[in-house]
Amino acid sequence: MTDLRLGILGYGLRGSLARVAHRPGAGSRVTAVADLDPAARADAADAFPGARISADHRKVVEDPDVDAVVVLTPDHTHAELTVEVLRAGKPVFVEKPLAIDVEACDAVLRAAYDTGTRLYVGHNMRHMPVVRLMRDIIARGEIGEVKTVWVRHFVGYGGDWYFKDWHAERRYTTGLLLQKAAHDIDVLHWLAGGWTRQVQALGDLMVYGANPHRRAPGEPKADDWYTEDGHWPPGTQRALNPVIDVEDVSLVNMRLDNGVLAAYQQCHFTPDYWRNYTVIGDAGRLENFGDGPGGVVRVWNTRRSTHRAEGDAEYAVPDVQDEGGHGGADPLLVDEFLRFVRDGGRTDTSPVAARMAVAAGARATESLRDGGAPREVPPLDPELVAYFDRGQVR
Ligand SMILES: NC(=O)c1ccc[n+]([C@@H]2O[C@H](COP(=O)([O-])OP(=O)(O)OC[C@H]3O[C@@H](n4cnc5c(N)ncnc54)[C@H](O)[C@@H]3O)[C@@H](O)[C@H]2O)c1
């Protein structure tokens, strides 16, 4: 098998995924990289010897020695760059979120349909062992038919990851209820078997907004911008982004098209970082404790009682090798993308699902900035839904 030649757009933090995809002699290798930042270009030259490195994404998109393109730039650039790659006729992997508003998502899906070029959206959480475990428990019928899903995301590293660079600004992300929550809204849709039709949200900027310790515009991030156990409590954070206009707490209620009611809550100043899912069906309930190796999912489904910590069944979260990051999900995500580029067919991640997650997050953000007024989530053109359901075959 000859290597698929990959072009990378954007080699920042998420360059980790490009390194996971660089498997010379084993099916794929990075042959070209574009990044606007000279330091990122120097890092890419070190990581991928012999690759063509440039500041202009068009050099990668038009490179005859690039078979497929991976878009790892900030969120607000995803739609435009992805459409450009699709129009060039090259299969494309775009990081989540697909775009920062509904209209841009729909334009990307339309371009994929019109050009017949393969589109893959990198929702790596669909490959996370804890998510697959919960989905399998539900599929086996252990909690009956899903009726309600409640997700709490404790974003303990939020101050480091989301309030020190572009993530903190609406113009680059719309808000963290879209940028960060797109993962969990997608998983919630997957577990519930439906799409959000109506949302209602409240949120606020409670902690980081009042912190005066900001970088000057243009000043690079501090060397110690991230620490595993420091920067606590959150008020000790320094060198935050010059502009902060996204929320650090948000709570959203959702009504899905299959009748399921769901809730998602996100907080960026907790001491701990993890996600807690509770899924309640008409014959039981499940909940995860910890979301990585060492974590468990417990099921209560045999009888009524007062609180029973141990549950009726307990399943360990599988401990897959985590060489590439995100609980072992990233190598599996790359495997699926490479298989899709070569052979086409159906995938566990889905461009339609990616659009639905952005649509719910975007309308929820509108709701929370409008006093919690309910918002309807616009449906996607059924022609596009059918095309992607068929595995991108016309
Ligand atoms: N799926 C996940 O778990 C996950 C995790 C982290 C980040 N992400 C997503 O990955 C993307 C990248 O995030 P990051 O943290 O690496 O950001 P980053 O800011 O560290 O890196 C982005 C890079 O893109 C470059 N860039 C910007 N515009 C460009 C353009 N037009 N052409 C070429 N290069 C350009 C920047 O110079 C920078 O080096 C974001 O969309 C983010 O939401 C996903």
mmCIF file of N, CA, C and O in Angstrom, residues 34-65:
data_model
loop_
_atom_site.group_PDB
_atom_site.id
_atom_site.type_symbol
_atom_site.label_atom_id
_atom_site.label_comp_id
_atom_site.label_asym_id
_atom_site.label_seq_id
_atom_site.Cartn_x
_atom_site.Cartn_y
_atom_site.Cartn_z
ATOM 1 N N ALA A 34 1.073 24.196 5.710
ATOM 2 C CA ALA A 34 1.030 25.667 5.644
ATOM 3 C C ALA A 34 0.623 26.208 7.005
ATOM 4 O O ALA A 34 -0.304 25.690 7.638
ATOM 5 N N ASP A 35 1.325 27.231 7.452
ATOM 6 C CA ASP A 35 0.932 27.952 8.664
ATOM 7 C C ASP A 35 1.380 29.398 8.523
ATOM 8 O O ASP A 35 2.454 29.673 7.981
ATOM 9 N N LEU A 36 0.561 30.314 9.030
ATOM 10 C CA LEU A 36 0.882 31.735 8.940
ATOM 11 C C LEU A 36 2.044 32.111 9.861
ATOM 12 O O LEU A 36 2.727 33.103 9.624
ATOM 13 N N ASP A 37 2.273 31.324 10.889
ATOM 14 C CA ASP A 37 3.224 31.674 11.947
ATOM 15 C C ASP A 37 4.597 31.026 11.672
ATOM 16 O O ASP A 37 4.691 29.800 11.563
ATOM 17 N N PRO A 38 5.674 31.849 11.579
ATOM 18 C CA PRO A 38 7.006 31.293 11.284
ATOM 19 C C PRO A 38 7.449 30.241 12.309
ATOM 20 O O PRO A 38 8.092 29.255 11.942
ATOM 21 N N ALA A 39 7.092 30.432 13.591
ATOM 22 C CA ALA A 39 7.514 29.459 14.617
ATOM 23 C C ALA A 39 6.835 28.112 14.367
ATOM 24 O O ALA A 39 7.462 27.046 14.505
ATOM 25 N N ALA A 40 5.561 28.141 13.978
ATOM 26 C CA ALA A 40 4.843 26.890 13.683
ATOM 27 C C ALA A 40 5.454 26.218 12.450
ATOM 28 O O ALA A 40 5.580 24.989 12.401
ATOM 29 N N ARG A 41 5.872 27.028 11.480
ATOM 30 C CA ARG A 41 6.495 26.450 10.272
ATOM 31 C C ARG A 41 7.813 25.766 10.625
ATOM 32 O O ARG A 41 8.127 24.701 10.112
ATOM 33 N N ALA A 42 8.576 26.385 11.521
ATOM 34 C CA ALA A 42 9.852 25.771 11.942
ATOM 35 C C ALA A 42 9.584 24.452 12.666
ATOM 36 O O ALA A 42 10.276 23.443 12.429
ATOM 37 N N ASP A 43 8.580 24.424 13.520
ATOM 38 C CA ASP A 43 8.228 23.169 14.221
ATOM 39 C C ASP A 43 7.823 22.092 13.219
ATOM 40 O O ASP A 43 8.196 20.919 13.362
ATOM 41 N N ALA A 44 7.054 22.492 12.201
ATOM 42 C CA ALA A 44 6.591 21.519 11.207
ATOM 43 C C ALA A 44 7.772 20.956 10.416
ATOM 44 O O ALA A 44 7.817 19.759 10.115
ATOM 45 N N ALA A 45 8.733 21.824 10.096
ATOM 46 C CA ALA A 45 9.913 21.360 9.340
ATOM 47 C C ALA A 45 10.676 20.304 10.148
ATOM 48 O O ALA A 45 11.190 19.330 9.594
ATOM 49 N N ASP A 46 10.722 20.499 11.484
ATOM 50 C CA ASP A 46 11.391 19.501 12.348
ATOM 51 C C ASP A 46 10.607 18.195 12.386
ATOM 52 O O ASP A 46 11.182 17.101 12.369
ATOM 53 N N ALA A 47 9.288 18.313 12.467
ATOM 54 C CA ALA A 47 8.452 17.118 12.661
ATOM 55 C C ALA A 47 8.330 16.280 11.387
ATOM 56 O O ALA A 47 8.189 15.057 11.469
ATOM 57 N N PHE A 48 8.378 16.952 10.219
ATOM 58 C CA PHE A 48 8.135 16.240 8.956
ATOM 59 C C PHE A 48 9.275 16.521 7.976
ATOM 60 O O PHE A 48 9.112 17.307 7.023
ATOM 61 N N PRO A 49 10.430 15.897 8.179
ATOM 62 C CA PRO A 49 11.579 16.182 7.314
ATOM 63 C C PRO A 49 11.224 15.916 5.851
ATOM 64 O O PRO A 49 10.593 14.914 5.536
ATOM 65 N N GLY A 50 11.577 16.855 5.000
ATOM 66 C CA GLY A 50 11.315 16.679 3.566
ATOM 67 C C GLY A 50 9.969 17.237 3.130
ATOM 68 O O GLY A 50 9.704 17.368 1.926
ATOM 69 N N ALA A 51 9.089 17.571 4.073
ATOM 70 C CA ALA A 51 7.782 18.122 3.689
ATOM 71 C C ALA A 51 7.959 19.554 3.178
ATOM 72 O O ALA A 51 8.853 20.269 3.621
ATOM 73 N N ARG A 52 7.087 19.961 2.246
ATOM 74 C CA ARG A 52 7.127 21.342 1.763
ATOM 75 C C ARG A 52 6.366 22.219 2.747
ATOM 76 O O ARG A 52 5.195 21.947 3.053
ATOM 77 N N ILE A 53 7.018 23.269 3.222
ATOM 78 C CA ILE A 53 6.433 24.115 4.270
ATOM 79 C C ILE A 53 6.212 25.501 3.684
ATOM 80 O O ILE A 53 7.126 26.052 3.047
ATOM 81 N N SER A 54 5.032 26.069 3.891
ATOM 82 C CA SER A 54 4.800 27.409 3.355
ATOM 83 C C SER A 54 3.860 28.194 4.264
ATOM 84 O O SER A 54 3.288 27.661 5.216
ATOM 85 N N ALA A 55 3.738 29.494 3.927
ATOM 86 C CA ALA A 55 2.855 30.361 4.706
ATOM 87 C C ALA A 55 1.488 30.462 4.040
ATOM 88 O O ALA A 55 0.560 31.036 4.616
ATOM 89 N N ASP A 56 1.363 29.913 2.835
ATOM 90 C CA ASP A 56 0.151 30.126 2.044
ATOM 91 C C ASP A 56 -0.599 28.799 1.875
ATOM 92 O O ASP A 56 -0.070 27.868 1.244
ATOM 93 N N HIS A 57 -1.798 28.728 2.378
ATOM 94 C CA HIS A 57 -2.543 27.463 2.327
ATOM 95 C C HIS A 57 -2.777 26.993 0.889
ATOM 96 O O HIS A 57 -2.901 25.801 0.629
ATOM 97 N N ARG A 58 -2.814 27.945 -0.066
ATOM 98 C CA ARG A 58 -3.084 27.533 -1.464
ATOM 99 C C ARG A 58 -1.974 26.644 -2.016
ATOM 100 O O ARG A 58 -2.203 25.793 -2.862
ATOM 101 N N LYS A 59 -0.750 26.854 -1.495
ATOM 102 C CA LYS A 59 0.369 26.008 -1.957
ATOM 103 C C LYS A 59 0.122 24.541 -1.597
ATOM 104 O O LYS A 59 0.515 23.637 -2.325
ATOM 105 N N VAL A 60 -0.539 24.315 -0.453
ATOM 106 C CA VAL A 60 -0.844 22.941 -0.025
ATOM 107 C C VAL A 60 -2.048 22.411 -0.801
ATOM 108 O O VAL A 60 -2.040 21.290 -1.322
ATOM 109 N N VAL A 61 -3.080 23.256 -0.895
ATOM 110 C CA VAL A 61 -4.315 22.810 -1.546
ATOM 111 C C VAL A 61 -4.041 22.430 -3.004
ATOM 112 O O VAL A 61 -4.578 21.448 -3.519
ATOM 113 N N GLU A 62 -3.171 23.218 -3.664
ATOM 114 C CA GLU A 62 -2.929 22.994 -5.103
ATOM 115 C C GLU A 62 -1.745 22.060 -5.376
ATOM 116 O O GLU A 62 -1.451 21.754 -6.529
ATOM 117 N N ASP A 63 -1.080 21.603 -4.337
ATOM 118 C CA ASP A 63 0.119 20.769 -4.499
ATOM 119 C C ASP A 63 -0.259 19.421 -5.133
ATOM 120 O O ASP A 63 -1.059 18.669 -4.576
ATOM 121 N N PRO A 64 0.325 19.100 -6.311
ATOM 122 C CA PRO A 64 -0.033 17.814 -6.948
ATOM 123 C C PRO A 64 0.435 16.604 -6.130
ATOM 124 O O PRO A 64 -0.047 15.495 -6.350
ATOM 125 N N ASP A 65 1.346 16.835 -5.182
ATOM 126 C CA ASP A 65 1.811 15.721 -4.338
ATOM 127 C C ASP A 65 1.052 15.641 -3.018
ATOM 128 O O ASP A 65 1.547 15.066 -2.049
#
